[in-house]
Amino acid sequence: MVKVVMRILVLAVILVTASAGWALKVSPGSFTAQDVPLGKVKDLGINLVCSAEGAKFVSVSVMPPNTEMPQCTGYRPLPNIDWFIIDSETLSTDSTGTARSKMKIFIPDSAKFYNQHFIARLFVTASGSGMFQPAIIPYYFIETPPLKNPSVPPDGEIGIAPSTVDLNIKKHSGSFVLFNNDTSTHKYKLTIRTPRGGSRRFPNLSPGFSTIADSTAIVLKSKTVNLKSGKRKNISLDWENSDSIGTPREAILLIESDNGTNNFVRIRMELK
């Protein structure tokens, strides 16, 4: 089952002339889909709804991975824009100026695509009058299932396995493996952070969890790691005073490379 955290109507870019007389609206503006299965087309269960009164159609395209955009911490562009599927690149509007499309995702069934944090950006425009057309860029975050021991290193410059460390009151220690998949040696900084709510720049809180009350409660054996190209290292952690937690909690372990690349691990403390 795909878990979805959705945020409605976040407008990234709007270009409208005074003569256009209307503005484009897109919903959802952002969402996070977790545990997206591999090897099959998955309906995300969310419709893309574009509203532009007076427009005859809305154009929608997935932005290529090499497009220069503001950085989203811990996520990297979807490697193949064909993996994110909409009904059509040209959506006809109804009498109210509203166009709709299902949103689906297909990620190939390969061990390297587990433990991934992807972002898909859509470029949405509408037909209008005047010099400019309105345009909006919604951000959609896609997370594939965690896998502890993949047969190959996870895809991406910074690999992690698993991407989620599940703990509980009786088992308050855990670990994950950090991979340097780059061609150069790198130094990595590891920091415990609080997940956000409704952010388009930082990992958002998972459904059913509360934010960590005290980030210092999670103790890392290593806060900086040096790794040569192609090497890996096991990272251990301990969630202290876990017996005092009354609700499921989640923290983000942010991994920052000396070259500006980053990734993250979700750390979850459940009560069972």
Short mmCIF file of C-alpha atoms in Angstrom, two decimals:
data_model
loop_
_atom_site.label_atom_id
_atom_site.label_comp_id
_atom_site.label_asym_id
_atom_site.label_seq_id
_atom_site.Cartn_x
_atom_site.Cartn_y
_atom_site.Cartn_z
CA MET A 1 0.00 0.00 0.00
CA VAL A 2 1.35 3.41 -0.99
CA LYS A 3 1.32 5.97 1.83
CA VAL A 4 0.65 9.49 0.64
CA VAL A 5 1.18 12.80 2.41
CA MET A 6 -0.52 15.53 0.40
CA ARG A 7 -0.36 19.29 0.41
CA ILE A 8 -2.94 21.22 -1.57
CA LEU A 9 -2.46 24.17 -3.89
CA VAL A 10 1.15 25.20 -3.50
CA LEU A 11 1.85 27.62 -6.33
CA ALA A 12 5.46 27.59 -7.48
CA VAL A 13 5.44 29.95 -10.47
CA ILE A 14 2.66 32.14 -11.83
CA LEU A 15 3.14 34.34 -14.90
CA VAL A 16 -0.04 36.24 -15.76
CA THR A 17 -0.56 39.48 -17.70
CA ALA A 18 -3.24 41.89 -16.65
CA SER A 19 -5.07 41.23 -19.92
CA ALA A 20 -5.26 37.48 -19.29
CA GLY A 21 -8.04 37.99 -16.77
CA TRP A 22 -7.56 34.68 -14.98
CA ALA A 23 -4.97 32.63 -13.16
CA LEU A 24 -4.02 28.99 -13.26
CA LYS A 25 -4.47 26.83 -10.15
CA VAL A 26 -3.12 23.31 -9.64
CA SER A 27 -3.98 20.76 -6.97
CA PRO A 28 -2.21 19.06 -5.31
CA GLY A 29 0.76 21.41 -5.33
CA SER A 30 2.87 18.79 -3.59
CA PHE A 31 2.65 15.34 -2.00
CA THR A 32 4.88 12.55 -0.73
CA ALA A 33 4.16 8.97 -1.83
CA GLN A 34 5.95 6.33 0.26
CA ASP A 35 6.54 2.61 -0.34
CA VAL A 36 5.88 2.91 -4.06
CA PRO A 37 6.23 -0.65 -5.44
CA LEU A 38 8.64 -1.51 -8.23
CA GLY A 39 7.98 -3.28 -11.52
CA LYS A 40 4.36 -2.29 -12.09
CA VAL A 41 2.30 0.74 -12.98
CA LYS A 42 0.90 2.12 -9.74
CA ASP A 43 -2.03 4.53 -9.62
CA LEU A 44 -1.08 7.05 -6.93
CA GLY A 45 -4.75 7.51 -6.09
CA ILE A 46 -4.57 11.27 -6.53
CA ASN A 47 -5.96 13.26 -9.42
CA LEU A 48 -4.13 16.21 -10.89
CA VAL A 49 -6.70 19.02 -11.01
CA CYS A 50 -5.92 22.14 -13.04
CA SER A 51 -8.28 25.10 -12.98
CA ALA A 52 -8.07 27.99 -15.45
CA GLU A 53 -11.39 29.68 -16.20
CA GLY A 54 -11.63 30.55 -19.87
CA ALA A 55 -8.85 28.22 -20.99
CA LYS A 56 -9.60 25.56 -23.57
CA PHE A 57 -6.83 23.22 -22.53
CA VAL A 58 -3.98 22.73 -20.05
CA SER A 59 -0.54 21.43 -21.02
CA VAL A 60 1.37 19.19 -18.60
CA SER A 61 4.90 17.85 -18.94
CA VAL A 62 7.38 16.17 -16.60
CA MET A 63 10.53 18.28 -16.25
CA PRO A 64 13.82 16.55 -17.26
CA PRO A 65 16.27 15.61 -14.48
CA ASN A 66 18.87 18.13 -15.66
CA THR A 67 16.53 21.12 -15.26
CA GLU A 68 17.99 23.77 -12.96
CA MET A 69 15.63 24.11 -10.00
CA PRO A 70 15.90 24.95 -6.28
CA GLN A 71 17.32 22.01 -4.35
CA CYS A 72 15.03 19.70 -2.39
CA THR A 73 17.00 18.24 0.52
CA GLY A 74 17.42 14.48 0.35
CA TYR A 75 15.65 13.99 -2.99
CA ARG A 76 16.99 13.74 -6.51
CA PRO A 77 15.14 14.08 -9.83
CA LEU A 78 13.35 11.05 -11.21
CA PRO A 79 15.98 9.55 -13.59
CA ASN A 80 13.47 8.91 -16.37
CA ILE A 81 10.55 11.27 -16.98
CA ASP A 82 8.59 8.42 -18.62
CA TRP A 83 8.26 6.81 -15.17
CA PHE A 84 5.72 9.46 -14.13
CA ILE A 85 2.53 8.94 -16.12
CA ILE A 86 -0.34 11.33 -16.78
CA ASP A 87 -3.36 10.82 -19.05
CA SER A 88 -2.09 13.21 -21.72
CA GLU A 89 0.28 16.13 -22.15
CA THR A 90 -2.71 18.15 -23.37
CA LEU A 91 -5.75 18.07 -21.08
CA SER A 92 -9.06 19.52 -22.27
CA THR A 93 -10.98 21.67 -19.81
CA ASP A 94 -14.68 21.39 -19.03
CA SER A 95 -17.23 24.21 -18.92
CA THR A 96 -15.76 25.46 -15.63
CA GLY A 97 -12.23 25.61 -17.00
CA THR A 98 -11.13 22.53 -15.05
CA ALA A 99 -8.95 19.74 -16.43
CA ARG A 100 -8.19 16.47 -14.63
CA SER A 101 -5.74 13.61 -15.00
CA LYS A 102 -4.84 10.49 -13.07
CA MET A 103 -1.25 10.28 -11.87
CA LYS A 104 0.62 6.99 -12.05
CA ILE A 105 4.20 5.88 -11.48
CA PHE A 106 6.29 3.07 -12.91
CA ILE A 107 9.75 2.33 -11.53
CA PRO A 108 11.60 -0.70 -12.96
CA ASP A 109 11.93 -3.76 -10.76
CA SER A 110 15.63 -3.63 -9.95
CA ALA A 111 17.40 -4.04 -6.61
CA LYS A 112 19.18 -0.73 -7.12
CA PHE A 113 15.88 1.19 -7.12
CA TYR A 114 14.91 0.22 -3.57
CA ASN A 115 15.78 2.80 -0.85
CA GLN A 116 15.26 5.72 -3.22
CA HIS A 117 14.03 9.30 -2.73
CA PHE A 118 12.91 10.78 -6.05
CA ILE A 119 11.21 14.01 -7.02
CA ALA A 120 9.00 14.55 -10.06
CA ARG A 121 8.34 18.14 -11.16
CA LEU A 122 5.52 18.95 -13.56
CA PHE A 123 5.39 22.04 -15.75
CA VAL A 124 1.75 23.05 -16.09
CA THR A 125 0.59 25.81 -18.46
CA ALA A 126 -2.77 26.91 -19.84
CA SER A 127 -3.91 28.58 -23.04
CA GLY A 128 -4.62 32.24 -22.48
CA SER A 129 -4.55 35.71 -23.90
CA GLY A 130 -1.89 38.34 -23.52
CA MET A 131 1.88 38.23 -23.76
CA PHE A 132 2.42 35.51 -21.14
CA GLN A 133 0.77 32.26 -20.21
CA PRO A 134 0.28 31.25 -16.59
CA ALA A 135 2.54 28.42 -15.42
CA ILE A 136 2.85 26.38 -12.23
CA ILE A 137 5.47 23.80 -11.15
CA PRO A 138 4.14 21.31 -8.57
CA TYR A 139 6.60 19.05 -6.71
CA TYR A 140 5.82 15.36 -6.11
CA PHE A 141 8.06 13.27 -3.84
CA ILE A 142 8.34 9.53 -4.55
CA GLU A 143 9.92 7.11 -2.05
CA THR A 144 10.50 3.44 -2.90
CA PRO A 145 10.37 0.64 -0.30
CA PRO A 146 13.29 0.20 2.11
CA LEU A 147 15.45 -2.89 1.64
CA LYS A 148 18.09 -3.84 4.18
CA ASN A 149 20.42 -5.97 2.08
CA PRO A 150 20.09 -5.16 -1.65
CA SER A 151 22.09 -7.37 -4.00
CA VAL A 152 23.67 -4.28 -5.58
CA PRO A 153 24.45 -0.81 -4.18
CA PRO A 154 21.41 1.49 -4.20
CA ASP A 155 21.23 3.86 -7.15
CA GLY A 156 22.51 7.41 -6.74
CA GLU A 157 25.72 9.15 -5.71
CA ILE A 158 24.94 8.59 -2.01
CA GLY A 159 23.40 5.18 -1.38
CA ILE A 160 21.64 4.04 1.79
CA ALA A 161 20.23 0.68 2.84
CA PRO A 162 17.74 0.51 4.35
CA SER A 163 16.19 3.94 3.79
CA THR A 164 14.06 3.48 6.92
CA VAL A 165 15.34 2.21 10.29
CA ASP A 166 12.46 0.84 12.37
CA LEU A 167 12.95 0.76 16.14
CA ASN A 168 10.72 0.05 19.10
CA ILE A 169 10.87 0.38 22.89
CA LYS A 170 12.52 -3.02 23.29
CA LYS A 171 14.80 -2.60 20.25
CA HIS A 172 16.09 0.96 20.47
CA SER A 173 19.33 0.42 18.53
CA GLY A 174 19.66 0.07 14.77
CA SER A 175 21.91 0.62 11.79
CA PHE A 176 22.09 1.24 8.05
CA VAL A 177 24.80 1.09 5.40
CA LEU A 178 26.14 4.23 3.71
CA PHE A 179 27.50 3.82 0.16
CA ASN A 180 29.82 6.16 -1.74
CA ASN A 181 28.81 5.48 -5.33
CA ASP A 182 30.71 8.47 -6.69
CA THR A 183 34.08 8.30 -8.45
CA SER A 184 35.79 10.43 -5.76
CA THR A 185 36.46 10.18 -2.02
CA HIS A 186 33.97 12.15 0.09
CA LYS A 187 33.43 13.26 3.66
CA TYR A 188 29.86 12.99 4.93
CA LYS A 189 28.21 14.89 7.78
CA LEU A 190 25.41 13.08 9.65
CA THR A 191 22.79 15.12 11.52
CA ILE A 192 19.50 14.28 13.24
CA ARG A 193 16.75 16.60 12.03
CA THR A 194 13.01 17.00 12.56
CA PRO A 195 10.71 16.11 9.62
CA ARG A 196 8.51 18.91 8.35
CA GLY A 197 4.85 19.28 7.62
CA GLY A 198 3.86 20.69 4.24
CA SER A 199 7.41 21.41 3.06
CA ARG A 200 8.60 21.38 -0.56
CA ARG A 201 12.24 21.59 0.44
CA PHE A 202 12.72 18.99 3.21
CA PRO A 203 11.39 15.48 4.00
CA ASN A 204 7.90 15.54 5.45
CA LEU A 205 6.51 13.60 8.38
CA SER A 206 5.19 10.11 7.61
CA PRO A 207 1.50 9.32 8.25
CA GLY A 208 0.84 7.95 11.75
CA PHE A 209 3.96 9.47 13.31
CA SER A 210 4.73 12.53 15.40
CA THR A 211 7.92 14.55 15.14
CA ILE A 212 10.80 13.69 17.44
CA ALA A 213 10.58 15.70 20.66
CA ASP A 214 14.34 15.78 21.32
CA SER A 215 16.77 15.19 18.45
CA THR A 216 19.65 14.70 20.93
CA ALA A 217 17.97 11.49 22.08
CA ILE A 218 19.30 9.75 18.96
CA VAL A 219 22.98 9.04 19.43
CA LEU A 220 25.14 8.32 16.37
CA LYS A 221 28.33 6.30 16.69
CA SER A 222 29.77 8.40 13.83
CA LYS A 223 28.79 12.00 12.99
CA THR A 224 31.30 12.32 10.15
CA VAL A 225 32.33 9.60 7.74
CA ASN A 226 35.10 9.49 5.14
CA LEU A 227 34.55 7.05 2.30
CA LYS A 228 36.63 6.28 -0.76
CA SER A 229 34.96 5.73 -4.10
CA GLY A 230 32.97 2.49 -4.22
CA LYS A 231 33.25 1.89 -0.46
CA ARG A 232 30.56 1.48 2.18
CA LYS A 233 30.26 1.81 5.96
CA ASN A 234 27.82 0.54 8.56
CA ILE A 235 26.34 3.39 10.63
CA SER A 236 25.00 2.52 14.10
CA LEU A 237 22.58 4.58 16.17
CA ASP A 238 20.73 4.39 19.48
CA TRP A 239 17.47 6.10 20.49
CA GLU A 240 17.94 6.81 24.19
CA ASN A 241 15.07 7.04 26.71
CA SER A 242 12.78 5.34 24.22
CA ASP A 243 10.69 3.87 27.04
CA SER A 244 9.34 7.35 27.79
CA ILE A 245 7.84 7.80 24.31
CA GLY A 246 4.04 7.80 24.34
CA THR A 247 3.33 8.01 20.59
CA PRO A 248 5.13 6.75 17.48
CA ARG A 249 7.90 9.20 16.58
CA GLU A 250 9.96 9.88 13.49
CA ALA A 251 13.26 11.64 12.89
CA ILE A 252 15.30 12.39 9.79
CA LEU A 253 18.97 11.42 9.66
CA LEU A 254 20.36 13.84 7.10
CA ILE A 255 23.51 12.83 5.19
CA GLU A 256 25.42 15.71 3.59
CA SER A 257 28.42 15.20 1.31
CA ASP A 258 31.29 17.68 1.02
CA ASN A 259 30.26 18.25 -2.61
CA GLY A 260 26.74 19.39 -1.69
CA THR A 261 24.93 16.13 -2.48
CA ASN A 262 22.60 14.83 0.23
CA ASN A 263 20.31 11.96 1.17
CA PHE A 264 18.41 10.92 4.29
CA VAL A 265 17.23 8.00 6.38
CA ARG A 266 13.89 7.92 8.17
CA ILE A 267 14.30 6.74 11.77
CA ARG A 268 11.07 5.56 13.34
CA MET A 269 10.28 4.64 16.93
CA GLU A 270 7.14 2.58 17.34
CA LEU A 271 5.53 1.47 20.59
CA LYS A 272 5.19 -2.24 19.87
#
